Amino acid sequence: MSGNDAKILLDLNYPEFQSELFDLDISEVKKVFKTFKKLKAMTWNEVFRDHGLRWEEPKSSPGKYTIRLSQSYRAVVLREGSWMRFQTLHLDHDGAYGKK
């Protein structure tokens, strides 16, 4: 099985990401965890093709990617093999892209 056909493993242990996640209100937490559950069942190829997740590489941050976790929130992630490592969580679209 090639790397893009492997099931995704989620790493939610980055301290900054955890702090931001734990600060969400309960309704937003439910939406974000629904996306985590969806991601856990997907392969990398499925993530790349999923229009709702909007996997993108910002020009300002090569090697980092943004992914939609809910209508309101995007996350900045790294890909390391099968792992999707969550780095930060952003309410605004520009924050996820390193803009002010």
PDB file of C-alpha atoms in Angstrom:
ATOM      1  CA  MET A   1       0.000   0.000   0.000  1.00  0.00           C
ATOM      2  CA  SER A   2       1.476   3.350  -1.022  1.00  0.00           C
ATOM      3  CA  GLY A   3       1.671   6.258   1.408  1.00  0.00           C
ATOM      4  CA  ASN A   4      -1.352   8.042  -0.060  1.00  0.00           C
ATOM      5  CA  ASP A   5      -3.489   4.880   0.201  1.00  0.00           C
ATOM      6  CA  ALA A   6      -2.751   4.475   3.923  1.00  0.00           C
ATOM      7  CA  LYS A   7      -5.357   5.343   6.548  1.00  0.00           C
ATOM      8  CA  ILE A   8      -4.651   8.611   8.305  1.00  0.00           C
ATOM      9  CA  LEU A   9      -3.353   8.675  11.863  1.00  0.00           C
ATOM     10  CA  LEU A  10      -4.191  11.811  13.864  1.00  0.00           C
ATOM     11  CA  ASP A  11      -1.738  13.508  16.227  1.00  0.00           C
ATOM     12  CA  LEU A  12      -3.579  16.001  18.435  1.00  0.00           C
ATOM     13  CA  ASN A  13      -0.808  16.315  21.032  1.00  0.00           C
ATOM     14  CA  TYR A  14       0.837  19.613  20.042  1.00  0.00           C
ATOM     15  CA  PRO A  15       0.437  21.891  23.111  1.00  0.00           C
ATOM     16  CA  GLU A  16      -0.650  25.025  21.216  1.00  0.00           C
ATOM     17  CA  PHE A  17      -3.282  23.059  19.281  1.00  0.00           C
ATOM     18  CA  GLN A  18      -4.589  21.450  22.474  1.00  0.00           C
ATOM     19  CA  SER A  19      -4.911  24.830  24.215  1.00  0.00           C
ATOM     20  CA  GLU A  20      -6.907  26.232  21.305  1.00  0.00           C
ATOM     21  CA  LEU A  21      -9.053  23.081  21.052  1.00  0.00           C
ATOM     22  CA  PHE A  22      -9.878  23.090  24.772  1.00  0.00           C
ATOM     23  CA  ASP A  23     -10.985  26.745  24.526  1.00  0.00           C
ATOM     24  CA  LEU A  24     -13.731  25.983  21.970  1.00  0.00           C
ATOM     25  CA  ASP A  25     -17.370  26.060  23.020  1.00  0.00           C
ATOM     26  CA  ILE A  26     -19.113  22.689  23.189  1.00  0.00           C
ATOM     27  CA  SER A  27     -21.069  23.087  19.944  1.00  0.00           C
ATOM     28  CA  GLU A  28     -17.854  23.801  18.025  1.00  0.00           C
ATOM     29  CA  VAL A  29     -16.050  20.905  19.757  1.00  0.00           C
ATOM     30  CA  LYS A  30     -18.752  18.537  18.474  1.00  0.00           C
ATOM     31  CA  LYS A  31     -18.274  19.767  14.897  1.00  0.00           C
ATOM     32  CA  VAL A  32     -14.482  19.491  15.095  1.00  0.00           C
ATOM     33  CA  PHE A  33     -14.609  15.982  16.585  1.00  0.00           C
ATOM     34  CA  LYS A  34     -17.031  14.909  13.863  1.00  0.00           C
ATOM     35  CA  THR A  35     -14.343  15.927  11.357  1.00  0.00           C
ATOM     36  CA  PHE A  36     -11.664  14.043  13.336  1.00  0.00           C
ATOM     37  CA  LYS A  37     -13.840  10.928  13.150  1.00  0.00           C
ATOM     38  CA  LYS A  38     -14.267  11.426   9.392  1.00  0.00           C
ATOM     39  CA  LEU A  39     -10.509  11.896   8.905  1.00  0.00           C
ATOM     40  CA  LYS A  40      -9.685   8.765  10.918  1.00  0.00           C
ATOM     41  CA  ALA A  41     -11.648   6.665   8.399  1.00  0.00           C
ATOM     42  CA  MET A  42     -10.025   8.247   5.326  1.00  0.00           C
ATOM     43  CA  THR A  43      -6.898   7.637   3.259  1.00  0.00           C
ATOM     44  CA  TRP A  44      -4.649  10.498   2.184  1.00  0.00           C
ATOM     45  CA  ASN A  45      -5.990  10.280  -1.387  1.00  0.00           C
ATOM     46  CA  GLU A  46      -9.524  10.700  -0.047  1.00  0.00           C
ATOM     47  CA  VAL A  47      -8.486  13.785   1.932  1.00  0.00           C
ATOM     48  CA  PHE A  48      -6.889  15.343  -1.144  1.00  0.00           C
ATOM     49  CA  ARG A  49     -10.120  14.824  -3.147  1.00  0.00           C
ATOM     50  CA  ASP A  50     -12.595  15.882  -0.436  1.00  0.00           C
ATOM     51  CA  HIS A  51     -13.911  19.352  -1.321  1.00  0.00           C
ATOM     52  CA  GLY A  52     -15.346  19.971   2.158  1.00  0.00           C
ATOM     53  CA  LEU A  53     -11.989  19.585   3.917  1.00  0.00           C
ATOM     54  CA  ARG A  54     -10.200  21.937   1.523  1.00  0.00           C
ATOM     55  CA  TRP A  55      -6.671  20.583   2.030  1.00  0.00           C
ATOM     56  CA  GLU A  56      -4.372  23.427   0.931  1.00  0.00           C
ATOM     57  CA  GLU A  57      -0.701  24.377   1.160  1.00  0.00           C
ATOM     58  CA  PRO A  58      -0.318  28.109   1.859  1.00  0.00           C
ATOM     59  CA  LYS A  59       2.353  29.745  -0.279  1.00  0.00           C
ATOM     60  CA  SER A  60       3.638  31.472   2.861  1.00  0.00           C
ATOM     61  CA  SER A  61       4.300  28.148   4.680  1.00  0.00           C
ATOM     62  CA  PRO A  62       5.749  25.419   2.446  1.00  0.00           C
ATOM     63  CA  GLY A  63       5.440  21.978   4.063  1.00  0.00           C
ATOM     64  CA  LYS A  64       2.476  23.044   6.201  1.00  0.00           C
ATOM     65  CA  TYR A  65      -1.129  22.605   5.184  1.00  0.00           C
ATOM     66  CA  THR A  66      -4.515  23.940   6.195  1.00  0.00           C
ATOM     67  CA  ILE A  67      -7.639  21.852   6.548  1.00  0.00           C
ATOM     68  CA  ARG A  68     -11.215  22.828   7.348  1.00  0.00           C
ATOM     69  CA  LEU A  69     -12.438  21.317  10.620  1.00  0.00           C
ATOM     70  CA  SER A  70     -15.799  23.113  10.697  1.00  0.00           C
ATOM     71  CA  GLN A  71     -17.530  25.986   8.942  1.00  0.00           C
ATOM     72  CA  SER A  72     -15.778  28.353  11.351  1.00  0.00           C
ATOM     73  CA  TYR A  73     -12.390  26.738  12.027  1.00  0.00           C
ATOM     74  CA  ARG A  74      -9.331  25.693  10.043  1.00  0.00           C
ATOM     75  CA  ALA A  75      -6.253  23.914  11.376  1.00  0.00           C
ATOM     76  CA  VAL A  76      -2.628  24.110  10.337  1.00  0.00           C
ATOM     77  CA  VAL A  77      -1.193  20.605  10.047  1.00  0.00           C
ATOM     78  CA  LEU A  78       1.976  18.790   9.041  1.00  0.00           C
ATOM     79  CA  ARG A  79       2.056  15.499   7.191  1.00  0.00           C
ATOM     80  CA  GLU A  80       4.658  12.980   8.355  1.00  0.00           C
ATOM     81  CA  GLY A  81       4.105   9.607   6.702  1.00  0.00           C
ATOM     82  CA  SER A  82       0.636   8.414   7.718  1.00  0.00           C
ATOM     83  CA  TRP A  83       0.427  11.032  10.491  1.00  0.00           C
ATOM     84  CA  MET A  84      -1.546  14.261  10.247  1.00  0.00           C
ATOM     85  CA  ARG A  85      -0.013  16.377  13.017  1.00  0.00           C
ATOM     86  CA  PHE A  86      -2.218  19.267  14.134  1.00  0.00           C
ATOM     87  CA  GLN A  87      -0.229  22.416  14.978  1.00  0.00           C
ATOM     88  CA  THR A  88      -2.682  25.303  15.422  1.00  0.00           C
ATOM     89  CA  LEU A  89      -6.395  26.050  15.218  1.00  0.00           C
ATOM     90  CA  HIS A  90      -7.768  29.259  13.677  1.00  0.00           C
ATOM     91  CA  LEU A  91     -11.173  30.909  13.751  1.00  0.00           C
ATOM     92  CA  ASP A  92     -10.353  33.190  10.859  1.00  0.00           C
ATOM     93  CA  HIS A  93      -9.228  32.017   7.438  1.00  0.00           C
ATOM     94  CA  ASP A  94      -6.353  34.526   7.288  1.00  0.00           C
ATOM     95  CA  GLY A  95      -4.879  33.295  10.584  1.00  0.00           C
ATOM     96  CA  ALA A  96      -4.486  29.805   9.161  1.00  0.00           C
ATOM     97  CA  TYR A  97      -2.538  31.288   6.262  1.00  0.00           C
ATOM     98  CA  GLY A  98      -0.171  33.338   8.407  1.00  0.00           C
ATOM     99  CA  LYS A  99      -1.834  36.655   7.553  1.00  0.00           C
ATOM    100  CA  LYS A 100      -3.038  39.265  10.007  1.00  0.00           C
TER     101      LYS A 100
END
